[in-house]
């Protein structure tokens, strides 16, 4: 904008922006209009709504306590009106495999979406907001010229967004599951997830009460199950816009009759739809701003779009009041809301992917399944659930066979013949301190520190099987007698102070070799005088990297022999476990990925050929590595790039690895191609560990941005992995595992403090440790009951 108007003038001047147009009288548009008018009653606010006042579809809206707080403070009248109509409860029921598990202590409030709209409409009328029903908004550019500000609250199909893609840069991600919004006159007592298995696949239902007489009932199915169930054929004749797909509704009622207890499914423009996640690179175009579904959407399984729209409205109205310029206000609004929305969208993405792949978990027992479902978005954790409803988590622990009161991360595990005292692994963490290719003093210090730090298994970082297999000129190797002796001495030194099992990762870096040690940016650069690189095909890592040679069969046979020899040396050096690096774009990884292996001989082409070298190496290593000691393989289960390894291929690879003698898979992802786009976030690789574990039965190690003990416990208790590797967090705190034990008050055999450090095994008191809080309440509030069900007031219909 050229001249940004000020929002507040001197005494008597009109508030700025003085004239605001709002497109759309959904919850976002109406709530914004009401708040913006309250903050500046002289302001001219016009809301355009193409539909009538009464027109509404949608059923119930659920709110969390956090959103309610915001609504309560922003407009107590709206809050009073809506809270008078709330259905409130605290339980989540999971109905699965003919059983029900209930988790309490959550806290939900829901109401009829039509009632919410009516309350917001009434509030706008009280405040003299000009809401024009049955009035499509004029073209946005015209509005933008006529008004100081245009708020586009025009919903998920936003015409405003479509009018200026160059500014908003929208990304629409349409998912494959089909779902249908329905209501039912069965009044559920709690938030209810129903997961039913049929011969065609799984149907899942998200149901919650929202009044004395109704519940929302969303039926969802993965695309293949939906097709096999015959819904595609049913949908066709009746699926005109605005009409309900009654044949599908009837079929759902039949299939789910056992959960409806004779009640009806009530359609309202109900038809199968696919969820679209809307993201926009910017929410602003000059004096036009997106709000609510127009700006972003988040899968219904973690909370309603309505909640986000109301929160947006609140933030935008506040920013207009707080910031001196319109431009500043819009920037502040987006800066405040974007991180909240993106965090919600990350959780929503994890949740929608969980439901898309639900079939993977339907072999789980009901208790583990319920915990898996409840922790799917990674927002709710094992710890949260335990704090809210200890009995629920105790039941999950009991069926998992864990000793009572022992957190999942401190349960023992036998891997091959090796007993691990707990489930925490220090993954390979190279130190890049070996210019002479011998393990360094720092390697010794790091491995000793980690062995003392409490993890059940410690792995030494990548160690090359030959001089040309080093990733950097500061990586150690294990191809010579001198190196073997140095590793043996190091291993003995660690054993002298700790009986923690220590393993080592062997690698050939392939085209990722011959770089400098990583700088402060974590990236190594190609060496000016590096060694020749080999790879399946002559494709460089990136345009700045040297072009590798396509490895000859003779070179490949030498690589296999080098791996076997190094494995034998590792056994003699006293390592308890071995990990082969078949991921991260190292040589074996580049054979597996179709993006990096373009060979036309029997080492390239179909997956069976791409697997040939990795399997040859694994078979040779298995023969050279002492029986009974675990052999792990690290894989990149996804390349995060189009045309890369698929989920099915990752499963097939791991099945083949199991067949060739791998005892476990360390499931990482990426670093195979430089143009990867991983969706970094807490535990973002864990779904692959779960996929491989459930599809192959192989034990898996989950790794990647798992840094809190609560997350580790959640992954393990939900059956997503057998072990959890924690990397950077154990560099931050080498005693991470022992500190996790102290924080959880756990003192069992899974968390053994080194004897000389026993005096430090309790968290030291902080500065406020001797402060005792006085009593501040005359009457103590009774603790909220763990389980609260929705039971409508008797007076209501
Ligand atoms: C079938 C269905 C059922 C749903 N049920 C629920 C539910 O039970 N609970 C829940 O929380 N969420 C539900 N949702 C999601 C929910 O509708 C949205 O997340 C939420 O309403 C977003 O609010 P909003 O104000 O951003 O947009 P919307 O509520 O979509 O409002 C946008 C408004 O803009 C109007 N509009 C669009 N273009 C123009 C134009 N050019 N001129 C004038 N007016 C225009 C539309 O008519 C609409 O009224 C449902 C969605 C669907 C599709
Ligand atoms: C300093 C450092 C060195 C690493 N070295 C290796 C390595 O040698 N081999 C390997 O497979 N991964 C290596 N990694 C990756 C880690 O093993 C782990 O997969 C990654 O850090 C993700 O886990 P985190 O989020 O818990 O740190 C390294 C990571 C870091 C930070």
Short mmCIF file of N, CA and C in Angstrom, two decimals, residues 464-611:
data_model
loop_
_atom_site.label_atom_id
_atom_site.label_comp_id
_atom_site.label_asym_id
_atom_site.label_seq_id
_atom_site.Cartn_x
_atom_site.Cartn_y
_atom_site.Cartn_z
N UNK A 464 34.16 -45.59 8.25
CA UNK A 464 34.28 -46.06 6.87
C UNK A 464 34.89 -47.45 6.79
N UNK A 465 34.42 -48.22 5.79
CA UNK A 465 34.95 -49.58 5.61
C UNK A 465 36.18 -49.58 4.70
N UNK A 466 36.48 -48.44 4.10
CA UNK A 466 37.67 -48.33 3.26
C UNK A 466 38.04 -46.88 3.12
N UNK A 467 39.27 -46.58 2.71
CA UNK A 467 39.72 -45.18 2.66
C UNK A 467 38.83 -44.31 1.79
N UNK A 468 38.27 -44.87 0.72
CA UNK A 468 37.45 -44.05 -0.17
C UNK A 468 35.97 -44.09 0.22
N UNK A 469 35.70 -44.71 1.35
CA UNK A 469 34.32 -44.74 1.83
C UNK A 469 34.08 -43.69 2.90
N UNK A 470 35.09 -42.87 3.20
CA UNK A 470 34.89 -41.84 4.24
C UNK A 470 34.01 -40.71 3.70
N UNK A 471 33.14 -40.23 4.55
CA UNK A 471 32.30 -39.10 4.15
C UNK A 471 33.14 -37.83 4.12
N UNK A 472 33.94 -37.63 5.16
CA UNK A 472 34.76 -36.42 5.23
C UNK A 472 36.21 -36.83 5.48
N UNK A 473 37.07 -35.84 5.36
CA UNK A 473 38.49 -36.14 5.64
C UNK A 473 38.76 -36.12 7.14
N UNK A 474 37.70 -36.07 7.96
CA UNK A 474 37.85 -36.15 9.42
C UNK A 474 37.04 -37.31 10.00
N UNK A 475 36.70 -38.30 9.16
CA UNK A 475 35.95 -39.46 9.64
C UNK A 475 36.89 -40.61 9.95
N UNK A 476 36.57 -41.42 10.96
CA UNK A 476 37.41 -42.58 11.25
C UNK A 476 37.06 -43.74 10.32
N UNK A 477 37.93 -44.75 10.33
CA UNK A 477 37.69 -45.94 9.53
C UNK A 477 37.95 -47.19 10.33
N UNK A 478 37.69 -48.32 9.67
CA UNK A 478 37.94 -49.62 10.32
C UNK A 478 38.36 -50.61 9.22
N UNK A 479 39.43 -50.23 8.52
CA UNK A 479 39.90 -51.14 7.47
C UNK A 479 41.33 -51.65 7.74
N UNK A 480 41.98 -51.12 8.82
CA UNK A 480 43.37 -51.52 9.03
C UNK A 480 43.53 -52.12 10.43
N UNK A 481 44.64 -52.82 10.61
CA UNK A 481 44.92 -53.38 11.93
C UNK A 481 45.07 -52.27 12.96
N UNK A 482 45.69 -51.15 12.53
CA UNK A 482 45.91 -50.06 13.47
C UNK A 482 44.57 -49.47 13.95
N UNK A 483 43.67 -49.32 13.02
CA UNK A 483 42.34 -48.79 13.39
C UNK A 483 41.62 -49.79 14.31
N UNK A 484 41.72 -51.06 13.97
CA UNK A 484 41.05 -52.06 14.80
C UNK A 484 41.59 -52.01 16.24
N UNK A 485 42.92 -51.88 16.35
CA UNK A 485 43.52 -51.84 17.69
C UNK A 485 43.05 -50.60 18.45
N UNK A 486 42.98 -49.48 17.72
CA UNK A 486 42.56 -48.23 18.38
C UNK A 486 41.10 -48.33 18.86
N UNK A 487 40.24 -48.92 18.02
CA UNK A 487 38.84 -49.09 18.43
C UNK A 487 38.73 -50.07 19.60
N UNK A 488 39.58 -51.14 19.56
CA UNK A 488 39.53 -52.13 20.64
C UNK A 488 39.89 -51.47 21.98
N UNK A 489 40.93 -50.64 21.89
CA UNK A 489 41.38 -49.95 23.11
C UNK A 489 40.28 -49.00 23.62
N UNK A 490 39.68 -48.27 22.67
CA UNK A 490 38.61 -47.34 23.06
C UNK A 490 37.44 -48.11 23.70
N UNK A 491 37.07 -49.22 23.03
CA UNK A 491 35.92 -49.99 23.54
C UNK A 491 36.22 -50.49 24.97
N UNK A 492 37.47 -50.94 25.19
CA UNK A 492 37.84 -51.45 26.52
C UNK A 492 37.79 -50.33 27.55
N UNK A 493 38.21 -49.14 27.13
CA UNK A 493 38.21 -48.00 28.06
C UNK A 493 36.78 -47.66 28.49
N UNK A 494 35.85 -47.73 27.55
CA UNK A 494 34.45 -47.45 27.90
C UNK A 494 33.92 -48.55 28.82
N UNK A 495 34.29 -49.78 28.51
CA UNK A 495 33.78 -50.90 29.31
C UNK A 495 34.32 -50.82 30.75
N UNK A 496 35.47 -50.22 30.90
CA UNK A 496 36.06 -50.14 32.24
C UNK A 496 35.19 -49.30 33.18
N UNK A 497 34.40 -48.39 32.61
CA UNK A 497 33.56 -47.55 33.48
C UNK A 497 32.07 -47.83 33.33
N UNK A 498 31.67 -48.57 32.29
CA UNK A 498 30.22 -48.76 32.08
C UNK A 498 29.96 -50.06 31.34
N UNK A 499 28.90 -50.77 31.76
CA UNK A 499 28.56 -51.99 31.03
C UNK A 499 27.49 -51.74 29.96
N UNK A 500 27.25 -50.48 29.64
CA UNK A 500 26.28 -50.17 28.57
C UNK A 500 26.78 -50.75 27.25
N UNK A 501 25.93 -51.47 26.52
CA UNK A 501 26.36 -51.99 25.22
C UNK A 501 26.70 -50.85 24.25
N UNK A 502 27.78 -51.02 23.53
CA UNK A 502 28.21 -50.01 22.55
C UNK A 502 28.32 -50.68 21.19
N UNK A 503 27.72 -50.07 20.20
CA UNK A 503 27.82 -50.57 18.83
C UNK A 503 28.52 -49.55 17.95
N UNK A 504 28.67 -49.89 16.68
CA UNK A 504 29.35 -48.99 15.75
C UNK A 504 28.63 -49.02 14.41
N UNK A 505 28.61 -47.87 13.75
CA UNK A 505 27.97 -47.82 12.43
C UNK A 505 29.03 -47.88 11.34
N UNK A 506 28.85 -48.80 10.41
CA UNK A 506 29.78 -48.91 9.29
C UNK A 506 29.15 -48.33 8.03
N UNK A 507 29.99 -47.68 7.25
CA UNK A 507 29.43 -47.07 6.04
C UNK A 507 30.45 -47.00 4.91
N UNK A 508 29.91 -46.84 3.72
CA UNK A 508 30.67 -46.34 2.58
C UNK A 508 29.85 -45.15 2.10
N UNK A 509 30.49 -43.97 2.09
CA UNK A 509 29.71 -42.76 1.84
C UNK A 509 29.31 -42.57 0.39
N UNK A 510 29.92 -43.32 -0.52
CA UNK A 510 29.54 -43.20 -1.93
C UNK A 510 29.71 -41.76 -2.41
N UNK A 511 28.69 -41.26 -3.08
CA UNK A 511 28.83 -39.92 -3.68
C UNK A 511 28.79 -38.80 -2.64
N UNK A 512 28.49 -39.16 -1.40
CA UNK A 512 28.50 -38.13 -0.35
C UNK A 512 29.88 -38.04 0.31
N UNK A 513 30.88 -38.70 -0.28
CA UNK A 513 32.21 -38.71 0.32
C UNK A 513 33.04 -37.50 -0.07
N UNK A 514 34.25 -37.50 0.51
CA UNK A 514 35.28 -36.51 0.14
C UNK A 514 34.83 -35.07 0.36
N UNK A 515 34.23 -34.83 1.51
CA UNK A 515 33.92 -33.44 1.86
C UNK A 515 34.74 -33.04 3.09
N UNK A 516 34.68 -31.77 3.39
CA UNK A 516 35.28 -31.28 4.64
C UNK A 516 34.35 -31.67 5.79
N UNK A 517 34.86 -31.59 7.01
CA UNK A 517 33.98 -31.76 8.16
C UNK A 517 32.94 -30.64 8.13
N UNK A 518 31.74 -30.92 8.63
CA UNK A 518 30.70 -29.88 8.57
C UNK A 518 31.12 -28.62 9.31
N UNK A 519 30.79 -27.47 8.72
CA UNK A 519 31.06 -26.19 9.39
C UNK A 519 29.92 -25.87 10.33
N UNK A 520 29.90 -24.62 10.81
CA UNK A 520 28.85 -24.22 11.76
C UNK A 520 27.45 -24.38 11.17
N UNK A 521 27.34 -24.34 9.83
CA UNK A 521 26.01 -24.53 9.21
C UNK A 521 25.65 -26.01 9.10
N UNK A 522 26.53 -26.90 9.61
CA UNK A 522 26.22 -28.32 9.58
C UNK A 522 26.48 -28.98 8.23
N UNK A 523 27.09 -28.24 7.31
CA UNK A 523 27.28 -28.79 5.96
C UNK A 523 28.77 -28.88 5.63
N UNK A 524 29.18 -30.00 5.07
CA UNK A 524 30.56 -30.15 4.59
C UNK A 524 30.64 -29.71 3.13
N UNK A 525 31.79 -29.24 2.70
CA UNK A 525 31.97 -28.81 1.30
C UNK A 525 32.89 -29.80 0.60
N UNK A 526 32.73 -29.95 -0.71
CA UNK A 526 33.62 -30.88 -1.43
C UNK A 526 35.08 -30.50 -1.21
N UNK A 527 35.93 -31.50 -0.96
CA UNK A 527 37.36 -31.24 -0.76
C UNK A 527 37.98 -30.84 -2.10
N UNK A 528 38.92 -29.90 -2.02
CA UNK A 528 39.58 -29.47 -3.25
C UNK A 528 40.40 -30.64 -3.81
N UNK A 529 41.00 -31.43 -2.93
CA UNK A 529 41.84 -32.54 -3.39
C UNK A 529 41.30 -33.86 -2.85
N UNK A 530 40.02 -34.08 -3.08
CA UNK A 530 39.37 -35.29 -2.54
C UNK A 530 39.74 -36.53 -3.35
N UNK A 531 39.20 -37.66 -2.87
CA UNK A 531 39.45 -38.92 -3.55
C UNK A 531 38.32 -39.21 -4.56
N UNK A 532 38.55 -40.14 -5.49
CA UNK A 532 37.49 -40.42 -6.47
C UNK A 532 36.27 -41.06 -5.78
N UNK A 533 35.11 -40.64 -6.21
CA UNK A 533 33.86 -41.14 -5.60
C UNK A 533 33.24 -42.21 -6.50
N UNK A 534 32.59 -43.16 -5.85
CA UNK A 534 31.79 -44.12 -6.64
C UNK A 534 30.33 -44.03 -6.23
N UNK A 535 29.47 -44.42 -7.12
CA UNK A 535 28.01 -44.39 -6.90
C UNK A 535 27.39 -45.35 -7.90
N UNK A 536 26.12 -45.67 -7.73
CA UNK A 536 25.50 -46.55 -8.74
C UNK A 536 25.52 -45.91 -10.13
N UNK A 537 25.28 -44.59 -10.15
CA UNK A 537 25.24 -43.88 -11.43
C UNK A 537 26.02 -42.58 -11.27
N UNK A 538 26.43 -42.04 -12.39
CA UNK A 538 27.30 -40.85 -12.35
C UNK A 538 26.46 -39.58 -12.14
N UNK A 539 25.80 -39.52 -10.98
CA UNK A 539 24.94 -38.36 -10.68
C UNK A 539 25.51 -37.70 -9.42
N UNK A 540 25.91 -36.43 -9.52
CA UNK A 540 26.49 -35.79 -8.33
C UNK A 540 25.42 -35.47 -7.30
N UNK A 541 25.85 -35.30 -6.04
CA UNK A 541 24.94 -34.94 -4.95
C UNK A 541 24.23 -33.63 -5.26
N UNK A 542 25.00 -32.62 -5.66
CA UNK A 542 24.40 -31.35 -6.06
C UNK A 542 25.34 -30.72 -7.10
N UNK A 543 24.92 -29.61 -7.69
CA UNK A 543 25.74 -29.07 -8.79
C UNK A 543 27.16 -28.70 -8.35
N UNK A 544 27.37 -28.47 -7.06
CA UNK A 544 28.72 -28.11 -6.60
C UNK A 544 29.57 -29.33 -6.25
N UNK A 545 29.00 -30.51 -6.31
CA UNK A 545 29.73 -31.71 -5.90
C UNK A 545 30.36 -32.39 -7.11
N UNK A 546 31.46 -33.12 -6.88
CA UNK A 546 32.08 -33.82 -8.00
C UNK A 546 31.17 -34.94 -8.52
N UNK A 547 31.33 -35.23 -9.79
CA UNK A 547 30.52 -36.30 -10.40
C UNK A 547 31.16 -37.64 -10.02
N UNK A 548 30.38 -38.55 -9.38
CA UNK A 548 30.96 -39.85 -9.02
C UNK A 548 31.08 -40.77 -10.24
N UNK A 549 31.94 -41.77 -10.11
CA UNK A 549 32.05 -42.77 -11.18
C UNK A 549 30.97 -43.82 -10.98
N UNK A 550 30.42 -44.29 -12.06
CA UNK A 550 29.51 -45.42 -11.95
C UNK A 550 30.35 -46.64 -11.54
N UNK A 551 30.05 -47.20 -10.39
CA UNK A 551 30.91 -48.26 -9.85
C UNK A 551 30.86 -49.50 -10.73
N UNK A 552 32.00 -50.10 -10.95
CA UNK A 552 32.06 -51.34 -11.73
C UNK A 552 31.70 -52.52 -10.80
N UNK A 553 31.40 -53.66 -11.40
CA UNK A 553 31.06 -54.83 -10.58
C UNK A 553 32.25 -55.23 -9.71
N UNK A 554 33.45 -55.01 -10.24
CA UNK A 554 34.64 -55.36 -9.45
C UNK A 554 34.71 -54.45 -8.22
N UNK A 555 34.43 -53.17 -8.43
CA UNK A 555 34.43 -52.24 -7.28
C UNK A 555 33.34 -52.62 -6.27
N UNK A 556 32.20 -53.05 -6.78
CA UNK A 556 31.11 -53.41 -5.86
C UNK A 556 31.48 -54.66 -5.04
N UNK A 557 32.14 -55.59 -5.69
CA UNK A 557 32.58 -56.79 -4.96
C UNK A 557 33.58 -56.40 -3.88
N UNK A 558 34.42 -55.41 -4.20
CA UNK A 558 35.41 -54.95 -3.21
C UNK A 558 34.71 -54.27 -2.03
N UNK A 559 33.68 -53.50 -2.33
CA UNK A 559 32.92 -52.84 -1.25
C UNK A 559 32.31 -53.90 -0.33
N UNK A 560 31.72 -54.92 -0.90
CA UNK A 560 31.12 -55.99 -0.09
C UNK A 560 32.18 -56.64 0.79
N UNK A 561 33.32 -56.91 0.21
CA UNK A 561 34.40 -57.54 0.99
C UNK A 561 34.87 -56.60 2.09
N UNK A 562 34.93 -55.30 1.80
CA UNK A 562 35.36 -54.32 2.82
C UNK A 562 34.37 -54.28 3.99
N UNK A 563 33.09 -54.34 3.67
CA UNK A 563 32.09 -54.33 4.75
C UNK A 563 32.26 -55.56 5.64
N UNK A 564 32.45 -56.72 4.99
CA UNK A 564 32.57 -57.96 5.77
C UNK A 564 33.83 -57.91 6.64
N UNK A 565 34.92 -57.41 6.08
CA UNK A 565 36.18 -57.35 6.84
C UNK A 565 36.03 -56.39 8.02
N UNK A 566 35.38 -55.24 7.77
CA UNK A 566 35.22 -54.26 8.85
C UNK A 566 34.31 -54.82 9.95
N UNK A 567 33.29 -55.58 9.53
CA UNK A 567 32.38 -56.18 10.52
C UNK A 567 33.15 -57.16 11.41
N UNK A 568 34.03 -57.92 10.77
CA UNK A 568 34.82 -58.88 11.54
C UNK A 568 35.72 -58.13 12.53
N UNK A 569 36.31 -57.05 12.06
CA UNK A 569 37.18 -56.24 12.94
C UNK A 569 36.34 -55.65 14.09
N UNK A 570 35.13 -55.18 13.77
CA UNK A 570 34.28 -54.59 14.82
C UNK A 570 33.95 -55.64 15.89
N UNK A 571 33.71 -56.86 15.44
CA UNK A 571 33.45 -57.95 16.40
C UNK A 571 34.65 -58.18 17.30
N UNK A 572 35.83 -58.23 16.66
CA UNK A 572 37.05 -58.47 17.45
C UNK A 572 37.34 -57.29 18.38
N UNK A 573 36.95 -56.09 17.95
CA UNK A 573 37.23 -54.91 18.79
C UNK A 573 36.30 -54.85 20.00
N UNK A 574 35.31 -55.73 20.02
CA UNK A 574 34.47 -55.83 21.22
C UNK A 574 33.16 -55.05 21.14
N UNK A 575 32.76 -54.63 19.93
CA UNK A 575 31.47 -53.94 19.83
C UNK A 575 30.33 -54.94 20.02
N UNK A 576 29.29 -54.48 20.69
CA UNK A 576 28.17 -55.36 21.03
C UNK A 576 27.10 -55.37 19.95
N UNK A 577 27.10 -54.34 19.11
CA UNK A 577 26.08 -54.24 18.07
C UNK A 577 26.71 -53.57 16.86
N UNK A 578 26.11 -53.83 15.72
CA UNK A 578 26.62 -53.25 14.48
C UNK A 578 25.45 -52.61 13.75
N UNK A 579 25.71 -51.43 13.20
CA UNK A 579 24.67 -50.82 12.35
C UNK A 579 25.28 -50.55 10.99
N UNK A 580 24.56 -50.95 9.94
CA UNK A 580 25.01 -50.66 8.58
C UNK A 580 24.26 -49.44 8.08
N UNK A 581 25.01 -48.51 7.50
CA UNK A 581 24.38 -47.28 7.00
C UNK A 581 23.89 -47.53 5.57
N UNK A 582 22.58 -47.83 5.46
CA UNK A 582 21.96 -48.01 4.14
C UNK A 582 21.04 -46.82 3.83
N UNK A 583 21.22 -45.73 4.58
CA UNK A 583 20.37 -44.56 4.36
C UNK A 583 21.21 -43.32 4.07
N UNK A 584 20.55 -42.17 4.10
CA UNK A 584 21.20 -40.85 4.06
C UNK A 584 22.07 -40.64 2.82
N UNK A 585 21.74 -41.31 1.74
CA UNK A 585 22.47 -41.04 0.49
C UNK A 585 23.87 -41.60 0.45
N UNK A 586 24.21 -42.45 1.41
CA UNK A 586 25.50 -43.13 1.33
C UNK A 586 25.38 -44.22 0.25
N UNK A 587 26.50 -44.91 0.00
CA UNK A 587 26.54 -45.76 -1.19
C UNK A 587 25.36 -46.73 -1.30
N UNK A 588 25.10 -47.48 -0.21
CA UNK A 588 24.04 -48.50 -0.30
C UNK A 588 22.67 -47.85 -0.45
N UNK A 589 22.52 -46.69 0.17
CA UNK A 589 21.27 -45.94 0.05
C UNK A 589 21.03 -45.51 -1.40
N UNK A 590 22.09 -45.10 -2.07
CA UNK A 590 21.92 -44.64 -3.45
C UNK A 590 21.64 -45.82 -4.39
N UNK A 591 22.01 -47.04 -3.97
CA UNK A 591 21.60 -48.19 -4.78
C UNK A 591 20.11 -48.44 -4.61
N UNK A 592 19.58 -48.20 -3.40
CA UNK A 592 18.17 -48.50 -3.13
C UNK A 592 17.22 -47.49 -3.79
N UNK A 593 17.63 -46.24 -3.84
CA UNK A 593 16.69 -45.21 -4.30
C UNK A 593 16.63 -45.12 -5.83
N UNK A 594 15.40 -45.08 -6.37
CA UNK A 594 15.30 -44.94 -7.83
C UNK A 594 15.80 -43.59 -8.33
N UNK A 595 15.91 -42.62 -7.42
CA UNK A 595 16.37 -41.29 -7.86
C UNK A 595 17.87 -41.27 -8.13
N UNK A 596 18.61 -42.18 -7.51
CA UNK A 596 20.06 -42.13 -7.61
C UNK A 596 20.65 -43.34 -8.31
N UNK A 597 19.82 -44.34 -8.52
CA UNK A 597 20.29 -45.56 -9.18
C UNK A 597 19.63 -45.65 -10.56
N UNK A 598 20.38 -45.31 -11.58
CA UNK A 598 19.84 -45.38 -12.95
C UNK A 598 20.54 -46.48 -13.75
N UNK A 599 21.09 -47.45 -13.05
CA UNK A 599 21.85 -48.50 -13.75
C UNK A 599 20.92 -49.37 -14.59
N UNK A 600 21.53 -49.94 -15.59
CA UNK A 600 20.74 -50.84 -16.44
C UNK A 600 21.21 -52.29 -16.29
N UNK A 601 22.23 -52.51 -15.44
CA UNK A 601 22.66 -53.90 -15.22
C UNK A 601 21.82 -54.51 -14.08
N UNK A 602 22.22 -55.64 -13.56
CA UNK A 602 21.37 -56.29 -12.56
C UNK A 602 21.54 -55.67 -11.16
N UNK A 603 22.20 -54.51 -11.04
CA UNK A 603 22.23 -53.74 -9.80
C UNK A 603 21.30 -52.52 -9.88
N UNK A 604 20.60 -52.38 -10.98
CA UNK A 604 19.70 -51.23 -11.13
C UNK A 604 18.39 -51.64 -11.75
N UNK A 605 17.46 -50.69 -11.86
CA UNK A 605 16.15 -51.00 -12.45
C UNK A 605 15.14 -51.32 -11.36
N UNK A 606 14.45 -52.48 -11.47
CA UNK A 606 13.40 -52.79 -10.49
C UNK A 606 13.99 -52.94 -9.07
N UNK A 607 13.12 -52.85 -8.09
CA UNK A 607 13.59 -52.86 -6.70
C UNK A 607 14.44 -54.11 -6.40
N UNK A 608 14.03 -55.24 -6.95
CA UNK A 608 14.78 -56.47 -6.67
C UNK A 608 16.24 -56.30 -7.10
N UNK A 609 16.47 -55.58 -8.18
CA UNK A 609 17.84 -55.34 -8.64
C UNK A 609 18.53 -54.29 -7.78
N UNK A 610 17.79 -53.26 -7.41
CA UNK A 610 18.40 -52.19 -6.59
C UNK A 610 18.77 -52.74 -5.21
N UNK A 611 18.07 -53.79 -4.81
CA UNK A 611 18.36 -54.40 -3.51
C UNK A 611 19.58 -55.32 -3.55
#
